[in-house]
XYZ file of C-alpha atoms in Angstrom:
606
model
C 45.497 52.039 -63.143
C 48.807 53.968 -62.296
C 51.924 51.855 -64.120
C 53.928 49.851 -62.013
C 57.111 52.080 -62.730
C 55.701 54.773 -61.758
C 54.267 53.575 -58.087
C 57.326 52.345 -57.231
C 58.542 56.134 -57.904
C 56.148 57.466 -55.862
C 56.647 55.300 -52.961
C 60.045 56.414 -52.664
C 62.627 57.894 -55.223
C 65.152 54.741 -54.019
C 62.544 52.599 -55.028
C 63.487 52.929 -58.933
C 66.194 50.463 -58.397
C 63.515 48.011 -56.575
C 63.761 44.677 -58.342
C 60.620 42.883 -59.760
C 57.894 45.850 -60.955
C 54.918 43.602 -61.723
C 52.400 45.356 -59.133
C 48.684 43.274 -59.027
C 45.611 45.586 -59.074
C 45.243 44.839 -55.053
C 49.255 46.136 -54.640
C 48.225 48.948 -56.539
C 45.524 50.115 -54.708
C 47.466 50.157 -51.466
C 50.300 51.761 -52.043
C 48.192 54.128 -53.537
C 46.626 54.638 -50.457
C 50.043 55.351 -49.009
C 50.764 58.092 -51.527
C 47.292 59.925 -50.401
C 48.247 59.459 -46.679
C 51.466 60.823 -46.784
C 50.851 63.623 -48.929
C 48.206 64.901 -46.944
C 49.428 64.252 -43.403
C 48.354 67.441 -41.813
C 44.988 67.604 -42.938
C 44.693 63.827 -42.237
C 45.465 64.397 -38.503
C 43.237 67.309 -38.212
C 40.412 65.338 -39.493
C 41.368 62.334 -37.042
C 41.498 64.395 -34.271
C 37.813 66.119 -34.610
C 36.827 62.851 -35.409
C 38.382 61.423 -32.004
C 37.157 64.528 -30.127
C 33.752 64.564 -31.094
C 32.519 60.912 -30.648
C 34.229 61.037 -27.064
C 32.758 64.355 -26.352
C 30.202 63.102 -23.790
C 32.956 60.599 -21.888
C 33.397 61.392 -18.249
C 37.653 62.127 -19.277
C 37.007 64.770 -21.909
C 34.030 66.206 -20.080
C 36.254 66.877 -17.152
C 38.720 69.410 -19.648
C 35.385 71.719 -20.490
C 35.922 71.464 -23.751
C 32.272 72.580 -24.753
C 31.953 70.444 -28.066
C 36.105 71.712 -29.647
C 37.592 69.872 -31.786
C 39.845 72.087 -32.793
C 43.787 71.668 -31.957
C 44.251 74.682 -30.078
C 41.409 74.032 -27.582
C 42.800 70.165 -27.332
C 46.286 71.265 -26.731
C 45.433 74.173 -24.100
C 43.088 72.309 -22.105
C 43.914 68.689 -22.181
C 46.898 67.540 -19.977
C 49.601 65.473 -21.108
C 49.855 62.069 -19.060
C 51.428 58.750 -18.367
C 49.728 55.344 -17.617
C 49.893 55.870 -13.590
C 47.936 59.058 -14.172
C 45.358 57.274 -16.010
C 45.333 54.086 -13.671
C 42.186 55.102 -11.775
C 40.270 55.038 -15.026
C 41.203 52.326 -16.398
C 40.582 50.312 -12.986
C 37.276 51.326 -12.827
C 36.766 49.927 -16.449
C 38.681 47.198 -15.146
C 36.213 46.308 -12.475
C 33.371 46.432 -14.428
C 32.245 50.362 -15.170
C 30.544 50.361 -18.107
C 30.137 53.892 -18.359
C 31.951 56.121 -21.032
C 34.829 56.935 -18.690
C 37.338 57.074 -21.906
C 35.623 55.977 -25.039
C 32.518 56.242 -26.162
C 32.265 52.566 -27.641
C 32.283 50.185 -25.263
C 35.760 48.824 -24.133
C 36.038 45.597 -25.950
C 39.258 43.969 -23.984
C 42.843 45.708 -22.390
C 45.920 44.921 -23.904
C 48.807 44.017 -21.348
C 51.303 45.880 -22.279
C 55.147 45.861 -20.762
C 55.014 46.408 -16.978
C 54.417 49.368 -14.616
C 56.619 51.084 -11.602
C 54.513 48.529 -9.370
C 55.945 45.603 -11.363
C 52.530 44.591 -13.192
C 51.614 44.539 -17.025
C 49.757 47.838 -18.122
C 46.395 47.591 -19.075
C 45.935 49.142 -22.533
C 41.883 49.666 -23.098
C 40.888 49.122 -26.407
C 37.931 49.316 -28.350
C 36.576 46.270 -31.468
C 37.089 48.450 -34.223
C 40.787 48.972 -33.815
C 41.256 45.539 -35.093
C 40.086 47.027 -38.477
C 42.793 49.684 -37.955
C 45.341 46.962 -37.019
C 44.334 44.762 -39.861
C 44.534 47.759 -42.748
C 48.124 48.200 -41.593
C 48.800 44.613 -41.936
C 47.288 44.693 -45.689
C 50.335 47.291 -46.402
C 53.034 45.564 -45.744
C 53.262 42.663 -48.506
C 52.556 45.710 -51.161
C 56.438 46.986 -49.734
C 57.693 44.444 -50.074
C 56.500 43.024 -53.443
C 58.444 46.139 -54.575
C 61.672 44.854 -53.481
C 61.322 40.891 -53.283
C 59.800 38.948 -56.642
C 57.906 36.050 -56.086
C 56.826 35.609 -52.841
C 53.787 34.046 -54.132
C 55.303 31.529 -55.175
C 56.290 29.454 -51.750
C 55.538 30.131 -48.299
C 56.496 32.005 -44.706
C 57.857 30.000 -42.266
C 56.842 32.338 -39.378
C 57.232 31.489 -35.221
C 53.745 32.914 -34.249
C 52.259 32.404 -30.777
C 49.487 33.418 -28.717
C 50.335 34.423 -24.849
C 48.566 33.639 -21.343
C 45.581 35.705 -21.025
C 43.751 36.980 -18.055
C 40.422 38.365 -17.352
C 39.496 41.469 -15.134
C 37.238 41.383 -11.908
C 34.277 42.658 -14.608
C 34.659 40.336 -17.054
C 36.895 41.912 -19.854
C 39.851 39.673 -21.246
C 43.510 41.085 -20.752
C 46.145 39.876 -23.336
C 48.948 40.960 -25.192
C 48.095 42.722 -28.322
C 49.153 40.179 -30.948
C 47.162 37.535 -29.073
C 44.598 39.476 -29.614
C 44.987 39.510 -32.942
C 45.919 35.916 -33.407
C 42.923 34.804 -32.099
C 40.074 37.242 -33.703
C 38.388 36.551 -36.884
C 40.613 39.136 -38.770
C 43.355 36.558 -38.357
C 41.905 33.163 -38.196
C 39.462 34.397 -40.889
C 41.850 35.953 -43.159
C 41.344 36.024 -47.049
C 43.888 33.974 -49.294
C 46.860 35.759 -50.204
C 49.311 34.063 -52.087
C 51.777 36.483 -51.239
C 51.353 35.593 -47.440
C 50.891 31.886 -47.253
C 52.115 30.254 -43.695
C 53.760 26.596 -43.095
C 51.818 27.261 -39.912
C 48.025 25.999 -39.949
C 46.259 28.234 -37.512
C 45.913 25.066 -35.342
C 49.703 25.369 -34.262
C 49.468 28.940 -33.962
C 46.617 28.927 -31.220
C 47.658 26.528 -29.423
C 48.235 27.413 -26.149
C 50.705 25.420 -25.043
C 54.072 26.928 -26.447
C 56.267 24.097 -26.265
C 53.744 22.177 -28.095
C 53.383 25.083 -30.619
C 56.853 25.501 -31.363
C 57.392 22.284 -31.870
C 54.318 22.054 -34.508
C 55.816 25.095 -35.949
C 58.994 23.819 -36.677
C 57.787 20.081 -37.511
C 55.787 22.259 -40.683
C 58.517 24.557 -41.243
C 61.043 21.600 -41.885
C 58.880 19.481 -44.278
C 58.035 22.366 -46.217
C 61.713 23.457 -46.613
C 61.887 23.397 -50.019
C 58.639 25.943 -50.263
C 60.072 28.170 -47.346
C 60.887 31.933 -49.270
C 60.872 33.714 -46.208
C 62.064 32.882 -41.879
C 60.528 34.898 -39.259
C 59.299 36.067 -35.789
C 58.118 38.876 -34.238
C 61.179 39.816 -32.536
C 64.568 38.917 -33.378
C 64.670 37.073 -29.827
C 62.080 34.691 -30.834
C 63.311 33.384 -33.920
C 66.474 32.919 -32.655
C 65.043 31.144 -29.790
C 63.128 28.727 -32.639
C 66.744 28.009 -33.794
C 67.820 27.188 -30.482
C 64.529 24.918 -30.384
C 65.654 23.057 -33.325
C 69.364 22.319 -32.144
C 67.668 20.600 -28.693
C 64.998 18.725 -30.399
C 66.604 17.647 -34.140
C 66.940 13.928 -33.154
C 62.829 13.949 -32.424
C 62.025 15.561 -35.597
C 64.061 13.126 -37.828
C 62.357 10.518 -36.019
C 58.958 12.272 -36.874
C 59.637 12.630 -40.135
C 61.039 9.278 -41.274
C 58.521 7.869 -39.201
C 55.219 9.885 -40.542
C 54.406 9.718 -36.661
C 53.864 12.766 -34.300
C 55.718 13.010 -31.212
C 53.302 12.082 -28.330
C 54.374 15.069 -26.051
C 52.655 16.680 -28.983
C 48.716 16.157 -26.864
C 47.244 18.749 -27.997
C 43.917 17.737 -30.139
C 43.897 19.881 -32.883
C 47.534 20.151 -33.383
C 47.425 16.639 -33.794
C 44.527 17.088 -36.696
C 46.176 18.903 -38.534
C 49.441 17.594 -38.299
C 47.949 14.014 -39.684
C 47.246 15.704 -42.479
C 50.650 16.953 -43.362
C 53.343 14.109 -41.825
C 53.768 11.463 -43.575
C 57.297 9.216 -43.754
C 60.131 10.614 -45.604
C 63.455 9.101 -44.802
C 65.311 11.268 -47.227
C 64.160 14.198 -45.660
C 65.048 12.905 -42.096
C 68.599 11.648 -43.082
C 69.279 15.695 -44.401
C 68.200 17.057 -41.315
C 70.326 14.647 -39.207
C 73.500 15.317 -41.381
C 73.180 19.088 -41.444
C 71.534 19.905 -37.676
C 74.365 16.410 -36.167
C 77.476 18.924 -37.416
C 78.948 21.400 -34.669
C 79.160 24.196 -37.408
C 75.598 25.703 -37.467
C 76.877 28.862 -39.506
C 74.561 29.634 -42.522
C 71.989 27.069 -40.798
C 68.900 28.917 -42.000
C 69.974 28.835 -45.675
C 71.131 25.088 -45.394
C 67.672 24.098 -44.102
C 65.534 26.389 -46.047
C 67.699 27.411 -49.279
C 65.013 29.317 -50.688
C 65.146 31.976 -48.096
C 65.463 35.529 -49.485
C 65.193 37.265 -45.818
C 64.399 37.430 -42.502
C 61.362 39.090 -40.705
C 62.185 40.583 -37.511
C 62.247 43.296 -35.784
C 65.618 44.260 -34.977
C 65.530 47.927 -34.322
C 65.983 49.336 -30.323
C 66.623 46.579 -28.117
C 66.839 43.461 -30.961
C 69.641 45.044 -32.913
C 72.091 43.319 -30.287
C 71.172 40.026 -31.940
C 71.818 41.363 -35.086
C 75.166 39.296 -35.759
C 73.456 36.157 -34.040
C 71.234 36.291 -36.815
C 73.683 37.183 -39.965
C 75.749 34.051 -38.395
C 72.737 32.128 -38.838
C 71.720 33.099 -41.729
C 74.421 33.617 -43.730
C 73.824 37.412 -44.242
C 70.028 37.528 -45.281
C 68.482 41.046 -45.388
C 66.204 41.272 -42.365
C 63.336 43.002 -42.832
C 61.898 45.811 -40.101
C 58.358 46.378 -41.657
C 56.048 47.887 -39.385
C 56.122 49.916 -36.172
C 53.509 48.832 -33.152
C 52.601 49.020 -29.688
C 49.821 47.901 -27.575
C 48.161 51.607 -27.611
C 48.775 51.973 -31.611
C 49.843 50.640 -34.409
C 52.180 53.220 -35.711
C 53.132 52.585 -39.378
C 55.798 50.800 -41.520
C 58.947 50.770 -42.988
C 58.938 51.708 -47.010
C 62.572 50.724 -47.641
C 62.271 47.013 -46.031
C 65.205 45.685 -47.041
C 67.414 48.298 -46.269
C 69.867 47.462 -43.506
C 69.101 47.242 -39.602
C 71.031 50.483 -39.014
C 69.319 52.311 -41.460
C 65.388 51.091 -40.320
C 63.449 54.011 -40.644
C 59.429 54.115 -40.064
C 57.089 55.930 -41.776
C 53.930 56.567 -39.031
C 50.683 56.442 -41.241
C 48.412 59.660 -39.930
C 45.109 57.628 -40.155
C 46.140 55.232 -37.087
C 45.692 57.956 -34.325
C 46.720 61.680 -33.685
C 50.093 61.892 -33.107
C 52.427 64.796 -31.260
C 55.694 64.852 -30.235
C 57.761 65.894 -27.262
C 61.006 67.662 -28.087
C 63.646 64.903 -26.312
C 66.376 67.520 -26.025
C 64.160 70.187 -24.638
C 63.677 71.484 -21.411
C 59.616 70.375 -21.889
C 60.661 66.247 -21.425
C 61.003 66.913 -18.665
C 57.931 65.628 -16.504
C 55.201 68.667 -17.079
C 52.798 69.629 -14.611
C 49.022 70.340 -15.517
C 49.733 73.962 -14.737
C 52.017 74.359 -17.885
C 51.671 72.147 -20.642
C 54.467 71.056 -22.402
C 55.287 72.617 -25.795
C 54.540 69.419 -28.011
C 54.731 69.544 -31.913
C 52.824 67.987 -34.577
C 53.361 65.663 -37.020
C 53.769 67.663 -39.980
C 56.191 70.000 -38.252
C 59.094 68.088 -37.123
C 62.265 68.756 -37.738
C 65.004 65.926 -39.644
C 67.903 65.019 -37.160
C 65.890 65.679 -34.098
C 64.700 63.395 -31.668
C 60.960 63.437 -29.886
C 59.167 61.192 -27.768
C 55.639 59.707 -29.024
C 52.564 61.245 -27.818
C 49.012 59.679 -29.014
C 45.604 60.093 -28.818
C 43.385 57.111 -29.695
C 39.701 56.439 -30.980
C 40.033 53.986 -27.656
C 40.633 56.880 -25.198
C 43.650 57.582 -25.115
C 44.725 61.200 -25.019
C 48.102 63.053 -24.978
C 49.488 59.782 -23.608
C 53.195 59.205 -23.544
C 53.840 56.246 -24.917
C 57.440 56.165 -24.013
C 59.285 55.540 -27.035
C 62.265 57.930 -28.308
C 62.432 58.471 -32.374
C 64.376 60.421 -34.050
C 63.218 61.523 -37.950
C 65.632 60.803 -40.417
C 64.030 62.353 -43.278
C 60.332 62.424 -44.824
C 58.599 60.510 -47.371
C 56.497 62.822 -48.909
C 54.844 64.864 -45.840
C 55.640 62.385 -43.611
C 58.397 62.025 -41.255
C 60.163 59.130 -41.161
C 61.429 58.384 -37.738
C 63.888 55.762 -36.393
C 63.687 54.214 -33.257
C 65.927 54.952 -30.748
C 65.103 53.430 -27.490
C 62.447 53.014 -24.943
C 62.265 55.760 -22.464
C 64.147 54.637 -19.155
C 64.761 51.185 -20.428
C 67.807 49.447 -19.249
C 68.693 46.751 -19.621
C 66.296 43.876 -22.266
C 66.234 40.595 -23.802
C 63.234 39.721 -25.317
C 59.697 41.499 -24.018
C 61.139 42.400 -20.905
C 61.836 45.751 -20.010
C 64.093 46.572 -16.746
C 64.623 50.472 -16.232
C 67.330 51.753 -13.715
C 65.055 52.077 -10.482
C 63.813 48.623 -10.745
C 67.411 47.137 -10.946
C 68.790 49.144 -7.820
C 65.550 47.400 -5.672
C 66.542 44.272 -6.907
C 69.771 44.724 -5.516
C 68.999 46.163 -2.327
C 66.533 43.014 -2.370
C 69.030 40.392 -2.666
C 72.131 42.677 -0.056
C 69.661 41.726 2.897
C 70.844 38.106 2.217
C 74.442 39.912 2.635
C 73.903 41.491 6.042
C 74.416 38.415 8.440
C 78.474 37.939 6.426
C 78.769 41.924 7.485
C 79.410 42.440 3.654
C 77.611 44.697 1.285
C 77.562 46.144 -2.635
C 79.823 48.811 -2.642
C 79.220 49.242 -6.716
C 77.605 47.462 -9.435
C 76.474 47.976 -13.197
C 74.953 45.130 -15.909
C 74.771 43.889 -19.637
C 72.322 42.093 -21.594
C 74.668 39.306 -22.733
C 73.050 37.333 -25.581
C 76.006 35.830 -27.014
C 74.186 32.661 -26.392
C 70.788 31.516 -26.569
C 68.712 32.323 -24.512
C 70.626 35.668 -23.847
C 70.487 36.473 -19.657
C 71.180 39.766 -17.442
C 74.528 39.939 -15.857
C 75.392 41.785 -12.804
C 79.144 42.504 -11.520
C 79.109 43.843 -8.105
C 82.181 44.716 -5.881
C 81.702 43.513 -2.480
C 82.915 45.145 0.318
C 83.728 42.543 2.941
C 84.709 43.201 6.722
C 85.484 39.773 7.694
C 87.099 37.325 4.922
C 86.508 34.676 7.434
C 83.151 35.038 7.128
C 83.043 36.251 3.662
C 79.254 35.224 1.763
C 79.450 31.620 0.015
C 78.848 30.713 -3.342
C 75.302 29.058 -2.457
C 74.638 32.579 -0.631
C 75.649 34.662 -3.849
C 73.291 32.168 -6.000
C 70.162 33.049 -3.507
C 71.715 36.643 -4.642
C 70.943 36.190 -8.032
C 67.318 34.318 -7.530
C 66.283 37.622 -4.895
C 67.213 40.140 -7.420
C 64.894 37.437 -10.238
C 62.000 37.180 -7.590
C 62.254 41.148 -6.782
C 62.074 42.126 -11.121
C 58.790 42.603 -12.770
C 56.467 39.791 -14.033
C 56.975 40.579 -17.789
C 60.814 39.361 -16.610
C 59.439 36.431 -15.004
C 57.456 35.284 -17.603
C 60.214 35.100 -20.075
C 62.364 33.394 -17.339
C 59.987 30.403 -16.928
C 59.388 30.641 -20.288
C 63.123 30.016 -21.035
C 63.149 32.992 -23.596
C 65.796 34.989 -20.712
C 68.191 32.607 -19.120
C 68.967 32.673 -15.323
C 70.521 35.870 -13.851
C 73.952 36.036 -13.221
C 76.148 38.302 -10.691
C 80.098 38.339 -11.527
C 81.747 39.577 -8.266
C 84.527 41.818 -9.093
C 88.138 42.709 -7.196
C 88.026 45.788 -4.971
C 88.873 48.945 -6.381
C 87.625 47.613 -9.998
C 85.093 50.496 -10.501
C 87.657 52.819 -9.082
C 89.847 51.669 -12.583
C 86.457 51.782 -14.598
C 86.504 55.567 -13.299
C 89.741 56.052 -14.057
C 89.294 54.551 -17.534
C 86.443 56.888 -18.378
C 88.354 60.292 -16.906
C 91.192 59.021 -19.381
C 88.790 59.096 -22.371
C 87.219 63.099 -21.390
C 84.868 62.309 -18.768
C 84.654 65.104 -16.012
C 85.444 63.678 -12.489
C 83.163 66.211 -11.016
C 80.447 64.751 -13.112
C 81.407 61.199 -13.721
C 78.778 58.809 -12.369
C 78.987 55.032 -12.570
C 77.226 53.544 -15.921
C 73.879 51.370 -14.618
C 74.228 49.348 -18.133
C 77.762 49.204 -19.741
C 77.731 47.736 -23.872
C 81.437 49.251 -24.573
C 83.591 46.400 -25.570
C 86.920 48.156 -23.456
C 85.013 48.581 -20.331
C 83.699 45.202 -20.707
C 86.848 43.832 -20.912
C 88.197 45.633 -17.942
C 85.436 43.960 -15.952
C 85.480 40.608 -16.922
C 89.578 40.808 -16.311
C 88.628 41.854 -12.716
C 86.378 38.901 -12.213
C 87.067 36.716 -9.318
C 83.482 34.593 -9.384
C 80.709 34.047 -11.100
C 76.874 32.681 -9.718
C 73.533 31.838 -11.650
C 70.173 32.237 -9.990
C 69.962 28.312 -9.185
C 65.559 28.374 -9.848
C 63.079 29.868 -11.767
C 61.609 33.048 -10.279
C 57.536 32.813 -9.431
C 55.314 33.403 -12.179
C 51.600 32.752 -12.907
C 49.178 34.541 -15.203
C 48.208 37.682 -13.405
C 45.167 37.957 -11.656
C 43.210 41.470 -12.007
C 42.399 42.622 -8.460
């Protein structure tokens, strides 16, 4: 077996300085299996591709591209179009509505995967196919290997993780539509799962499935806190949703000190198997009770993750793109705790992981693991990303032969079906671990403004507002300007609007109920992954700051002052710069919340 000095060397050069160096036989063998993937990345994705091509040769979607048995790159790239999700749509409704035929994939189409929403304002259906989970799983068995490297001991206590499964749906021909780590929360790969000491839970499966969240969390936490002393690492998916389990905890204290100097479950807990399981680990402990109530009763919650769970060496959460403006939530809460960024997914693929975990949020960099799917890239900065008709191809470029400091947008092709489809994330490679690029993640494409899974690009925000100025009309008053903010100094974090109004009469200027039904039209006229977190009180209700006139004329002003052309100068959609933020908030002359929740239900799959 290769020594443990000398893997950590060969997983990266940095990684000499790793602490800890006692790598088990298991460890061993995977980061081994990194070393092979990365140093043979071309050959890899060749092999993946003719592996991709020639199972799907006979589906209806290849079949229509003449490709006469290829598998070769060239043939792929000159004859198979690069696409989107709308141009795929018809497709994947057929499958949708019960086509069993190999329209995409050759294996049958186990389930979709809902994946952030469309133009039309529902959740994309992602098909996928059973053995993916494999694919999903091996990428999971990677990641403890990392961070072994870096972080002694972790066998030695327990994750305190917020895991949850989502509302799921099923299609008009029978297959279930989810979100991807529901999916994996509730297969046999995860309830199933070997014994690892290194990834233990305070979560019994039980609270994890349960599919009533408020229930869940509350489970969740109720383990998390009795376990305290065994807790080694805090985490969530996204950095949104543990901070939203801290937020959990400063509402509902008083009930878990109860619970736990009781030994009794709270009854709104109902649900039968949480309640199982939960007899099984509750049982009265004053002492533990009266520590909560003196450190969660004091107004200070600074450091509040290390006070309740002192053997915490870091956070896991993403907090890359969109999450890295809760990055000083968390260090409040936390006290400064590396957070760790380890792998890199979406509901198409799962990409790869990060090889320096605990280096800092701006520094996250992802290395994409060949094997998952065949990857290309489309030049961001080049006239090609531009949309590309099926006349002329875009000039894409593998993964071997990108270039450091540039920045691309993904491109896959799946064993599910997928091909040349633009996934709609921006990276830009940083460097390369052996012959892999390592990319960081810049942004989704379009994305304006987010909070937690939501996604709300620029043409979706001006229909909203157009939406809610019809409520203006009858007050002769309309928007003359507007832009936004994802503010998430508190929790939950919420979208804020300012708009100047133009007003003809001030006699019969709009009212502050009026402005409110503003804010509620704009929620009711955003897409349903927005909703859902609204009602799920992960976003909190939309606000609209009205501003004085001529504020975005000074906003204009501000931004000539600092180099902008005024022949080019447009008005920013989303504004994050702390000067212009302050200009507008000094203009403010009122401010209205959305007064209701917007309408949600679970989607149903016409």
């Amino acid at each position: 077996m290769i020594s443990p000095s000398s893997l950590i060397m060969a997983v990266d050069s940095t990684l000499s300085s790793a602490v800890g160096a006692s790598v088990s036989e298991k460890d061993a063998k995977a980061l081994q299996f990194i070393e092979e993937m990365t140093k043979n990345v071309d050959s890899v994705q060749e092999r993946i591709l003719g592996e991709i091509l020639s199972r799907n040769a006979d589906t209806e979607y290849l079949k229509r591209f003449q490709l006469n048995g290829a598998t070769d790159r060239d043939t792929f790239k000159s004859k198979v179009p690069v696409v989107t999700y709308e141009d795929l749509q018809p497709e994947i409704q057929r499958i949708a509505n019960g086509d069993k035929s190999p329209i995409l994939s050759s294996h049958p189409i186990s389930e979709f995967l809902t994946s952030s929403g469309t133009s039309a304002g529902e959740r994309k259906l992602v098909p996928t196919i059973h053995e993916e989970l494999n694919r999903r799983q091996l990428l999971y068995t990677l990641l403890m290997p990392v961070v072994n490297l870096y972080v002694p001991g972790l066998d030695k206590g327990k994750g305190l993780y917020f895991l949850f499964i989502k509302a799921e749906t099923k299609t008009p021909g029978g297959l279930l539509a989810r979100p991807v780590l529901t999916s994996y929360y509730k297969s046999d790969h995860f309830k199933s799962r070997p014994y690892d000491p290194f990834n233990v839970y305070t979560s019994p499966n039980e609270t994890i499935l349960c599919p009533d969240s408020i229930q869940s969390m509350y489970a969740q936490m109720l383990c998390g806190l009795i376990m305290r002393e065994e807790v080694l690492r805090v985490g969530a998916v996204f950095a949104s949703g543990l901070l939203k389990a801290i937020r959990f905890l400063q509402v509902n204290w008083k009930q878990f000190a109860h619970d736990i100097e009781t030994g009794t479950l709270n009854p709104k807990v109902t649900d039968p198997s949480v309640r199982e399981c939960m007899s099984k680990i509750l049982k009265p402990n004053p002492e533990l009770a009266a520590f909560i109530t003196k450190e969660c009763s004091e107004e200070n919650w600074e450091c509040i993750i290390t006070r309740i769970w002192p053997n915490t060496k870091y956070l896991d959460v993403i907090v890359t793109g969109a999450m890295a403006q809760y990055i000083p939530t968390l260090e409040y809460y936390s006290g400064g705790l590396p957070m760790a960024c380890t792998m890199y997914a979406s509901s198409e693929c799962y990409f790869g992981l990060n090889l320096k975990p605990m280096c800092k949020p701006s520094e996250v960099s992802y290395t994409i693991m060949p094997n998952m799917a065949y990857f290309e890239f489309l030049p961001h900065d080049d006239s090609s990303a531009q949309d590309s008709s099926r006349d002329s191809p875009p000039r894409l470029v593998d993964l071997a032969d990108l270039e450091v400091g540039k920045e691309y947008e993904l491109i896959v092709t799946t064993y599910a079906g997928l091909c040349r489809y633009r996934v709609g994330d921006i990276l830009r490679v940083t460097g390369f671990h052996n012959a892999a690029p390592q990319f960081r993640f810049i942004r989704r494409k379009n994305v304006l403004l987010s909070i937690d899974f939501d996604k709300t690009d620029e043409s979706e925000l001006q229909q909203a507002i157009e939406n809610a100025s019809v409520l203006l009309k009858e007050f002769n008053t309309s928007v003359v300007e507007y832009t936004s903010y994802a503010d998430t100094k508190q929790i939950p974090g919420h979208y804020v609007i300012y708009w100047e109004l133009f007003v003809k009469d001030a006699a019969n200027a709009p009212t502050d109920e009026v402005l409110s039904q503003c804010c509620f039209q704009m929620e009711e006229s955003l897409n349903v992954v927005y909703r859902q977190c609204r009602v799920a009180d992960s976003i909190g209700p939309l606000e609209i700051r009205v501003v004085k006139n001529g504020t975005f004329e000074e906003l204009m002003d501000y931004a000539i002052s600092r180099g902008a052309s005024i022949n080019q100068y447009k008005v920013p959609r989303c504004v994050s710069f702390t000067p212009i933020m302050e200009l507008l908030d000094s203009r403010v002359v009122s401010k209205h919340f959305s007064p209701a929740l917007p309408h949600w239900t679970p989607e149903r799959r016409r």
